[in-house]
PDB file of C-alpha atoms in Angstrom:
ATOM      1  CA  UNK D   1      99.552 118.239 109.856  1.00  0.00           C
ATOM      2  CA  UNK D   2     102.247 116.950 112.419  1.00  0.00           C
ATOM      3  CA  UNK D   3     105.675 118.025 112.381  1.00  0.00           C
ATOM      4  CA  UNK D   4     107.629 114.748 111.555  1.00  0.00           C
ATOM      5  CA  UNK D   5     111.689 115.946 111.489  1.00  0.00           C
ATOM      6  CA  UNK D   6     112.846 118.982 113.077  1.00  0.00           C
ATOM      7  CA  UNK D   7     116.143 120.314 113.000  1.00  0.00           C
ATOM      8  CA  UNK D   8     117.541 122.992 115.189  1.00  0.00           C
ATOM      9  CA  UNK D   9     120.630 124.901 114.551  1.00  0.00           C
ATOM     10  CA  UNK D  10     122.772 121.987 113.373  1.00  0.00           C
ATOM     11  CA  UNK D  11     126.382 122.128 112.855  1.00  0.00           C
ATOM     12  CA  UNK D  12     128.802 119.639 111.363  1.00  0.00           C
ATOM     13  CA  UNK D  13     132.660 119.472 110.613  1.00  0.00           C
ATOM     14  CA  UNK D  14     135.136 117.465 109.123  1.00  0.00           C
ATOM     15  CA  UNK D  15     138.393 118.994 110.214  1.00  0.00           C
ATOM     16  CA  UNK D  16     138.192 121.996 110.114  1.00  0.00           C
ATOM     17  CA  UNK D  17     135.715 122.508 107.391  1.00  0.00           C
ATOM     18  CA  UNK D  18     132.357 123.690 108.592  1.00  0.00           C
ATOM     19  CA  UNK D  19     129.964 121.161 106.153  1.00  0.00           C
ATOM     20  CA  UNK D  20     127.320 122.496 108.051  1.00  0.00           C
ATOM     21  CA  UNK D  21     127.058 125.636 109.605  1.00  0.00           C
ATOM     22  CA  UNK D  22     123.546 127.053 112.337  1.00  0.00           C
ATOM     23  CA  UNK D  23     120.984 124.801 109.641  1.00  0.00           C
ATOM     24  CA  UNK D  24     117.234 124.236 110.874  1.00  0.00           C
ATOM     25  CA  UNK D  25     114.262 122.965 109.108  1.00  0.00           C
ATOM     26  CA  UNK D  26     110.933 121.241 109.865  1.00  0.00           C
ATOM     27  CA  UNK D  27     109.562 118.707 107.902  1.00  0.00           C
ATOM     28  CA  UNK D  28     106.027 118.170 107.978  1.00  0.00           C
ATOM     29  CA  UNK D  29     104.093 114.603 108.031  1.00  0.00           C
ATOM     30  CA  UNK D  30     103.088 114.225 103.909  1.00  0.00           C
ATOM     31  CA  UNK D  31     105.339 116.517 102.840  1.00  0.00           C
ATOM     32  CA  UNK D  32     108.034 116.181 100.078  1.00  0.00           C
ATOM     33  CA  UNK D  33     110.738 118.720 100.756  1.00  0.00           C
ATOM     34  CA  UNK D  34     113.451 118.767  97.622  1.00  0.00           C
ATOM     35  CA  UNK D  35     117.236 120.544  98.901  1.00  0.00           C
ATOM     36  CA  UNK D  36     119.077 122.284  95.987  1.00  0.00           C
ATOM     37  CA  UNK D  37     122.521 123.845  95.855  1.00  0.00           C
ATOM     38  CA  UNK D  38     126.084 123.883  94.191  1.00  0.00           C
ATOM     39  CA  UNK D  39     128.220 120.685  94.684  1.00  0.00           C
ATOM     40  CA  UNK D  40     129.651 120.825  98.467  1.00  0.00           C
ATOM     41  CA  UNK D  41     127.128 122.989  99.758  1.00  0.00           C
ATOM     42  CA  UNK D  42     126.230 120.708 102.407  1.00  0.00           C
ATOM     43  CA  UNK D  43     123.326 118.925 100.784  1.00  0.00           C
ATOM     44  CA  UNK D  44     124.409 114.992 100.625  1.00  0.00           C
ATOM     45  CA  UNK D  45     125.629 115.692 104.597  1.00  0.00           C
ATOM     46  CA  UNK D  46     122.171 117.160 105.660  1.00  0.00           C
ATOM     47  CA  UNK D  47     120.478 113.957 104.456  1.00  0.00           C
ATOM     48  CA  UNK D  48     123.733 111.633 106.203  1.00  0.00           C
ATOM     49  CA  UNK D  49     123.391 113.559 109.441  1.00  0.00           C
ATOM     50  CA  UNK D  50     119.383 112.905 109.802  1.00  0.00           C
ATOM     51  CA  UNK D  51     119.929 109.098 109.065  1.00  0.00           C
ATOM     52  CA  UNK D  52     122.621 109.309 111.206  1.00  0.00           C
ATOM     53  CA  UNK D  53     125.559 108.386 109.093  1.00  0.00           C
ATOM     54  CA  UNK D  54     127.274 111.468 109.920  1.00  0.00           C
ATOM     55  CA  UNK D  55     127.094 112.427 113.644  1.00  0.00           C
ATOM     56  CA  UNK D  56     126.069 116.263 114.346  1.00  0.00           C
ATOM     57  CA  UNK D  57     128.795 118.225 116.172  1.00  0.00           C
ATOM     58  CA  UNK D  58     126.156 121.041 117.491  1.00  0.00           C
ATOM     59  CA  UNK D  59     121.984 121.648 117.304  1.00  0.00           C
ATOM     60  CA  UNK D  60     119.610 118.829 118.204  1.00  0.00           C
ATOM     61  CA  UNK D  61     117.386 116.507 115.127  1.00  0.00           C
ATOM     62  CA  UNK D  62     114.233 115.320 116.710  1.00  0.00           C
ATOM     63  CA  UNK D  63     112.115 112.454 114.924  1.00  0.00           C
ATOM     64  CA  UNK D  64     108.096 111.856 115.885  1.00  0.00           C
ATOM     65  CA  UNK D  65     109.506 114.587 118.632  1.00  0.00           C
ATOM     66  CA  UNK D  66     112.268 112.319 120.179  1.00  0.00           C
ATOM     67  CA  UNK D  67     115.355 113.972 120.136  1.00  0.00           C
ATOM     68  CA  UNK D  68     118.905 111.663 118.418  1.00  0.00           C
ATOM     69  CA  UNK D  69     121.441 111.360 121.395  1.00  0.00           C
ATOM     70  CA  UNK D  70     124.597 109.561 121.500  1.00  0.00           C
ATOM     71  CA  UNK D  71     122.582 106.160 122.823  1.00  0.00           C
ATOM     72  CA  UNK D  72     119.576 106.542 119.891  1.00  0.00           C
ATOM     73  CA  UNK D  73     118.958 103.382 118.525  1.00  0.00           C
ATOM     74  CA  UNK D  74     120.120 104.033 114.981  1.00  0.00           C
ATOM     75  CA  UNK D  75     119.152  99.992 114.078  1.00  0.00           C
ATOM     76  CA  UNK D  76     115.614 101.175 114.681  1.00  0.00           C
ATOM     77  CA  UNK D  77     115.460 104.520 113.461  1.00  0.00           C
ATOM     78  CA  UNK D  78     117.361 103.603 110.265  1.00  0.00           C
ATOM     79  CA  UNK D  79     114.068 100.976 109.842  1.00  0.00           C
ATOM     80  CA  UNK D  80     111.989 104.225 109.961  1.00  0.00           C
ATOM     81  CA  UNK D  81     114.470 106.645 107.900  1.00  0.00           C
ATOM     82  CA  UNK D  82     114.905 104.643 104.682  1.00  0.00           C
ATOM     83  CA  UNK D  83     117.901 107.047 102.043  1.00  0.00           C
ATOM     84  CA  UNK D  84     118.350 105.921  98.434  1.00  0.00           C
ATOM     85  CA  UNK D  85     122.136 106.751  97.223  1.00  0.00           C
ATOM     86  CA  UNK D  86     123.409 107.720  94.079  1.00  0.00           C
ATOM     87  CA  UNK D  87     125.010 104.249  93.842  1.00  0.00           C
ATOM     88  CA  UNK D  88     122.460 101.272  94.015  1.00  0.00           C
ATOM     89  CA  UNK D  89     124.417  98.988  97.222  1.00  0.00           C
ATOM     90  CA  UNK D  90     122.576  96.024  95.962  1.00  0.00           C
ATOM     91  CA  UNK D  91     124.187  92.982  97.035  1.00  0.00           C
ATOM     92  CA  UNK D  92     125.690  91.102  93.894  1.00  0.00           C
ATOM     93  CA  UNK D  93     125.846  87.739  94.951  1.00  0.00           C
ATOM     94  CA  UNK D  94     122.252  88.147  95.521  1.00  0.00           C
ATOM     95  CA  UNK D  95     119.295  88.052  93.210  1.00  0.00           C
ATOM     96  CA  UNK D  96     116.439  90.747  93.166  1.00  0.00           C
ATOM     97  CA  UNK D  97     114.085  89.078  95.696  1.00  0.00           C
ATOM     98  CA  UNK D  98     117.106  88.397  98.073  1.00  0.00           C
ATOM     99  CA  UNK D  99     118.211  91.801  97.944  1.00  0.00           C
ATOM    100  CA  UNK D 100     115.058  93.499  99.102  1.00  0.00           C
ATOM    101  CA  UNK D 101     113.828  90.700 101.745  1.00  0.00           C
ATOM    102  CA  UNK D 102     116.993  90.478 103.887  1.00  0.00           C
ATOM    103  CA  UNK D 103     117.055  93.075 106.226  1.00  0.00           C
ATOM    104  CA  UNK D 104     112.926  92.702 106.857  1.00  0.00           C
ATOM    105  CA  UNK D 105     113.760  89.100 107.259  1.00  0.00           C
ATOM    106  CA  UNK D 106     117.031  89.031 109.479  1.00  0.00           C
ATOM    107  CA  UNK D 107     116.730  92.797 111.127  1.00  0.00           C
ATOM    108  CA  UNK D 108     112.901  93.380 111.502  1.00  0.00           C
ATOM    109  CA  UNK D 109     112.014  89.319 111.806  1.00  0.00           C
ATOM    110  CA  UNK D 110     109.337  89.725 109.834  1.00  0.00           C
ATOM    111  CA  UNK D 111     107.537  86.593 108.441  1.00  0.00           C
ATOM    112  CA  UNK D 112     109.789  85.414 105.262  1.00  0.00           C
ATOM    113  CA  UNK D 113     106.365  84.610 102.791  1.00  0.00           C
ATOM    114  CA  UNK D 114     104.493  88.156 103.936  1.00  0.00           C
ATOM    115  CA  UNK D 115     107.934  90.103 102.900  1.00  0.00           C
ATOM    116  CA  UNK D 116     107.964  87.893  99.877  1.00  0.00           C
ATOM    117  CA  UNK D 117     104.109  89.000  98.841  1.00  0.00           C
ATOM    118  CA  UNK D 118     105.194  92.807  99.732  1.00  0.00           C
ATOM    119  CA  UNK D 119     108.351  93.025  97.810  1.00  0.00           C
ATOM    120  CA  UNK D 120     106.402  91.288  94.767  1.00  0.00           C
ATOM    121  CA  UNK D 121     104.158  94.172  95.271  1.00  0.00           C
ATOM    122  CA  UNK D 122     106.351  96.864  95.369  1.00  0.00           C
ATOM    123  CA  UNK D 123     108.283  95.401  92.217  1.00  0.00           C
ATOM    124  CA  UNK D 124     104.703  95.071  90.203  1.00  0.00           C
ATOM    125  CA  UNK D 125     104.139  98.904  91.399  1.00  0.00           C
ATOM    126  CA  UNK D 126     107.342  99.759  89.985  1.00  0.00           C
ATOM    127  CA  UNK D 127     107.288  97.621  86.705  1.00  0.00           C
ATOM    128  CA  UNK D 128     109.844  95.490  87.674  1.00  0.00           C
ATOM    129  CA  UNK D 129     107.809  92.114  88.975  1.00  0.00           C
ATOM    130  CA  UNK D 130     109.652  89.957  86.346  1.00  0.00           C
ATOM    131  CA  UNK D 131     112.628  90.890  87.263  1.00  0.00           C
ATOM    132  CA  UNK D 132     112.270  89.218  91.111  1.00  0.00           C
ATOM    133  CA  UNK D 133     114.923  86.412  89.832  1.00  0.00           C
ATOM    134  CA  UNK D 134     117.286  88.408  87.983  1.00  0.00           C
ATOM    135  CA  UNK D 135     120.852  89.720  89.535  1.00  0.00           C
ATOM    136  CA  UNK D 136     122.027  92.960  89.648  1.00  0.00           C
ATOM    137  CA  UNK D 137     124.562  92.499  86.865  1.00  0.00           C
ATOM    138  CA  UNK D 138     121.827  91.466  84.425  1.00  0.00           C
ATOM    139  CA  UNK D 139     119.678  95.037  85.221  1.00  0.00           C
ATOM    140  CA  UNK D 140     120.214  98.319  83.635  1.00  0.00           C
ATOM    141  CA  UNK D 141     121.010 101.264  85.445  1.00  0.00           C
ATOM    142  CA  UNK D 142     118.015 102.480  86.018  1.00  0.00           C
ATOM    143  CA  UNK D 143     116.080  99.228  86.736  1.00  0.00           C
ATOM    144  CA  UNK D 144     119.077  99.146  89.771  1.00  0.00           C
ATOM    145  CA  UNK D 145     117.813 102.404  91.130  1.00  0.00           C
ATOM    146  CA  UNK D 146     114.261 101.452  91.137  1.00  0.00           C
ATOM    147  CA  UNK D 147     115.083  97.957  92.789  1.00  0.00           C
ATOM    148  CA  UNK D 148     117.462 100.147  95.408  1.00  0.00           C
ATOM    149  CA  UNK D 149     114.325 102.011  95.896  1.00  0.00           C
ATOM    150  CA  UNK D 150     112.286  99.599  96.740  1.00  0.00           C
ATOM    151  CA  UNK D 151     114.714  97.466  99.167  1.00  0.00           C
ATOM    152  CA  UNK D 152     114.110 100.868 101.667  1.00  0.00           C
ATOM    153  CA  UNK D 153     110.548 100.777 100.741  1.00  0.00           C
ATOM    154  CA  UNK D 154     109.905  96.932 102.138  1.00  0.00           C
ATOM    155  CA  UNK D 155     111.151  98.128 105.694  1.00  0.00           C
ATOM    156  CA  UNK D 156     107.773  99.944 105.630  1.00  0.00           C
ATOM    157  CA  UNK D 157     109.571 103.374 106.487  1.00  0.00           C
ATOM    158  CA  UNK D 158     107.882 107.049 107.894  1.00  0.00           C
ATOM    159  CA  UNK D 159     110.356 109.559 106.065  1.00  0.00           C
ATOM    160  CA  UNK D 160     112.345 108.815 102.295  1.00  0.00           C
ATOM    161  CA  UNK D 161     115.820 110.280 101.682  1.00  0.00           C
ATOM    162  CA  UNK D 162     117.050 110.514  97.709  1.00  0.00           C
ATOM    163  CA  UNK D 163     120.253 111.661  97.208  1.00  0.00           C
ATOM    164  CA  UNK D 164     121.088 112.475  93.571  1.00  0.00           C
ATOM    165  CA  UNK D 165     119.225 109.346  92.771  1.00  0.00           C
ATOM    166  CA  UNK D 166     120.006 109.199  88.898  1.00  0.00           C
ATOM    167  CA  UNK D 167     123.102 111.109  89.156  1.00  0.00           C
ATOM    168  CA  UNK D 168     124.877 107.456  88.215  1.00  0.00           C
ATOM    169  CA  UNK D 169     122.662 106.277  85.649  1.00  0.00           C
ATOM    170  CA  UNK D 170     122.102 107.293  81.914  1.00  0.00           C
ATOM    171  CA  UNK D 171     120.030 109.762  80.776  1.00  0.00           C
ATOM    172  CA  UNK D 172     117.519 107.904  79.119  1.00  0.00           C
ATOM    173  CA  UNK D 173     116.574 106.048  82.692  1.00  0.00           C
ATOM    174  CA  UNK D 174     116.154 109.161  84.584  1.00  0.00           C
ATOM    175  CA  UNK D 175     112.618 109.596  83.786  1.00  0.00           C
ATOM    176  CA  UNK D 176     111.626 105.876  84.923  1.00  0.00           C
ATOM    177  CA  UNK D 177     113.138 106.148  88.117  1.00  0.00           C
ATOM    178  CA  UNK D 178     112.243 109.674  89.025  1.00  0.00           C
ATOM    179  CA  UNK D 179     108.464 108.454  88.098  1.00  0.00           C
ATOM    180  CA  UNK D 180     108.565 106.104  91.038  1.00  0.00           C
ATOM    181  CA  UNK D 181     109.168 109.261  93.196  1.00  0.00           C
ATOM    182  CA  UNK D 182     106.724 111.231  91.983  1.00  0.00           C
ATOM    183  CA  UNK D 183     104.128 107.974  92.641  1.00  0.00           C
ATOM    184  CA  UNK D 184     104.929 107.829  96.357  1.00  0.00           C
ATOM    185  CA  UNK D 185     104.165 111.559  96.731  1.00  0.00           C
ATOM    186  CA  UNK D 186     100.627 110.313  95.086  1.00  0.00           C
ATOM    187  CA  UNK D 187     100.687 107.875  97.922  1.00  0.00           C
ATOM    188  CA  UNK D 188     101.630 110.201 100.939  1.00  0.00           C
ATOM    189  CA  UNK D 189     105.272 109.118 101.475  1.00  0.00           C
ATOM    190  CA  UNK D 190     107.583 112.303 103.445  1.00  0.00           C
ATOM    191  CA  UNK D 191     110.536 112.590 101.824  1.00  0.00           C
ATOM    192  CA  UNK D 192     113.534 114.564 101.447  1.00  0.00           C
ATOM    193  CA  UNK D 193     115.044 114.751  97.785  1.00  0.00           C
ATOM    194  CA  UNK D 194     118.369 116.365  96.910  1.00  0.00           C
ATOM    195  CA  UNK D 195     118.575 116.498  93.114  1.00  0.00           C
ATOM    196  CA  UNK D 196     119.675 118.558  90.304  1.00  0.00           C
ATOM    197  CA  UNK D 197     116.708 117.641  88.180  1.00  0.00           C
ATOM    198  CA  UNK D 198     115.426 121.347  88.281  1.00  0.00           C
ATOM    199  CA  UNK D 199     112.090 120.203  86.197  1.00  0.00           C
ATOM    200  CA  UNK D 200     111.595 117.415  88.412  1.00  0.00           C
ATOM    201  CA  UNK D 201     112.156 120.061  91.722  1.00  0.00           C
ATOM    202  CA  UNK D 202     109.550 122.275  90.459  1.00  0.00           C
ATOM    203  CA  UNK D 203     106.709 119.469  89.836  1.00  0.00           C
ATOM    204  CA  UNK D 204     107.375 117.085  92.860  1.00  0.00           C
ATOM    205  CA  UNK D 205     108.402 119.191  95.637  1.00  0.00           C
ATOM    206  CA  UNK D 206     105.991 121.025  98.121  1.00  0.00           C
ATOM    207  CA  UNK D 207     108.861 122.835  99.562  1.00  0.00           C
ATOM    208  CA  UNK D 208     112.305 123.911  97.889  1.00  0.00           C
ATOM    209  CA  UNK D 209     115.088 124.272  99.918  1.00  0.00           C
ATOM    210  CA  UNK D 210     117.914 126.289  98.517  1.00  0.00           C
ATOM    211  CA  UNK D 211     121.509 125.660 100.536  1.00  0.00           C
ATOM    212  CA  UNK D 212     125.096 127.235  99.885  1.00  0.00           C
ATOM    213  CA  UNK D 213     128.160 127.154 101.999  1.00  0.00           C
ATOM    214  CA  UNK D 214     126.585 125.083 104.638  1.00  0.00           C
ATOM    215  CA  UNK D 215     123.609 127.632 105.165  1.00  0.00           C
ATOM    216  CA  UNK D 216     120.079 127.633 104.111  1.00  0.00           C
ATOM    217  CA  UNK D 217     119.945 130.195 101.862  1.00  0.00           C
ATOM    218  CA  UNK D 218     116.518 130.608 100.737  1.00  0.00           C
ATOM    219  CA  UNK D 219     113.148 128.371 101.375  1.00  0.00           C
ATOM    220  CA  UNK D 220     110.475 128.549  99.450  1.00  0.00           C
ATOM    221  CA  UNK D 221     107.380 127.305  97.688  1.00  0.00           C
ATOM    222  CA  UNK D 222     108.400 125.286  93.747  1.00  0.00           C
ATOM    223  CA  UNK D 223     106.357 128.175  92.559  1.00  0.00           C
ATOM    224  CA  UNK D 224     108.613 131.323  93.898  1.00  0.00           C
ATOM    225  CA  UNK D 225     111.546 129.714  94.008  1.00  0.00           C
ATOM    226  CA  UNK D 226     111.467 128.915  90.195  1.00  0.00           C
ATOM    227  CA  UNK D 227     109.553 132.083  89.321  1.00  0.00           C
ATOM    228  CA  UNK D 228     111.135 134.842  91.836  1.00  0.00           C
ATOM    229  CA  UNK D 229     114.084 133.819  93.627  1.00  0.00           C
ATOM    230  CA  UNK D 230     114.588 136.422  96.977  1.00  0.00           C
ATOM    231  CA  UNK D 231     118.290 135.957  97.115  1.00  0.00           C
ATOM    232  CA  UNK D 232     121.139 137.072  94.403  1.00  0.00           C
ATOM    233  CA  UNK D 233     122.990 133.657  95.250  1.00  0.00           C
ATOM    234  CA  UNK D 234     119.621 131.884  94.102  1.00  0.00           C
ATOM    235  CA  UNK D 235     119.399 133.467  90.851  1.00  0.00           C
ATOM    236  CA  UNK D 236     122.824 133.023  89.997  1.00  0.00           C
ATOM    237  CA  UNK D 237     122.367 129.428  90.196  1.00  0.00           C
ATOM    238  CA  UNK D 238     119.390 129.119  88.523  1.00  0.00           C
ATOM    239  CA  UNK D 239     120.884 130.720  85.543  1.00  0.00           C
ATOM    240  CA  UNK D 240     123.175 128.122  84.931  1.00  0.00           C
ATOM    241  CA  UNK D 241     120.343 125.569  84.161  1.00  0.00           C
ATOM    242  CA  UNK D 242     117.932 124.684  81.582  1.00  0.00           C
ATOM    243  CA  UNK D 243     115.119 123.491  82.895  1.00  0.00           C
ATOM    244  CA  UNK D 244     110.795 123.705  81.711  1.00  0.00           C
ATOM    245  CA  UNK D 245     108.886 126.303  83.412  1.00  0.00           C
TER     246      UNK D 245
END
């Protein structure tokens, strides 16, 4: 299996803070590799710096083994490097079907009636096909997420980045939108999940990634990372949740 994303001793700052501090990781074509860690340990900036929201001060990120520079074309990588946020960024003014076929319509010039039959598609995969007309101010929190989910989805990307995806919705709609996760691992989708859904962790991820103060920390397989943490700092945080073994 190919190497998709690799990062190499990657640094980043704001001020004088060190957000980041020596981090490297590979990512591997199929994979679904899920980052945990206390608030401000770097996580939400890991995912910003490989969709290059947040530029890297030190260390090189290579994607399909083409290193970012200063004159990467973000337009084009950002097309292949789709990231969910905790809030949804759909456009208000705009119903369902506008939000999700604008950018493959205006940015990728894609045929307006073959996005149109692909965003239907995505919305029927997600339970959400009647819901094509609606605005966002008529959808639930959850229904949102899902829809923000599949706006990245109908660019067609390589690699999937969820940050804290139902960190702004209620309860009751986290299990909906963390099931349309789990179905694109069924389909093969790479992605890169930071979350604090410790049962979720364990059953989606291949590989847990475990960061504090900037640093990976520990890395790991769901099975003994949940079951045998290697590092004190691991098992302290662990013990602050409740999650099924």
């Amino acid at each position: 299996m190919s190497t998709l994303l690799q990062i190499s001793s990657i640094s980043k700052n704001f001020g004088e803070k060190q957000v980041l501090d020596n981090v490297s990781l590979d990512v591997q074509e199929g994979k679904v590799v899920v980052i945990l860690g206390p608030s401000g340990c770097g996580k939400s900036t890991l995912l910003r710096c490989i969709n290059g929201l947040e530029k890297i001060d030190g260390g090189t990120i290579k994607f399909k083994e083409e290193p970012y520079s200063k004159d990467s074309d973000w337009q084009t990588i950002r097309q292949q490097i789709g990231m969910v946020f905790q809030s949804y960024e759909l456009f208000p003014h705009m119903t369902v079907m506008g939000n999700l076929t604008l950018a493959p319509i205006k940015v990728q010039k894609r045929d307006k009636k073959d996005v149109e039959t692909k965003a239907l598609e995505l919305l029927e995969r997600v339970g959400l096909a009647d819901r094509a007309d609606a605005y966002p101010h008529q959808l639930s929190g959850g229904q949102k997420q899902r829809i923000a989910i599949v706006r990245a989805l109908c660019m067609n990307p390589t690699l999937m980045l969820f940050d804290e995806v139902t960190a702004s919705i209620d309860p009751e709609m986290v299990y909906e939108v963390l099931q349309v996760i789990k179905d694109l691992k069924g389909q093969g989708m790479t992605m890169m999940i930071v979350t604090h859904e410790m049962g979720f962790a364990r059953n989606v991820a291949d590989e847990i990634i475990f960061m504090d103060g900037g640093h990976i920390v520990e890395q790991a397989s769901p099975a003994d990372f949940f079951a045998n943490p290697q590092t004190e700092r691991a098992k302290q945080f662990l013990s602050k949740f409740l999650y099924t073994m």
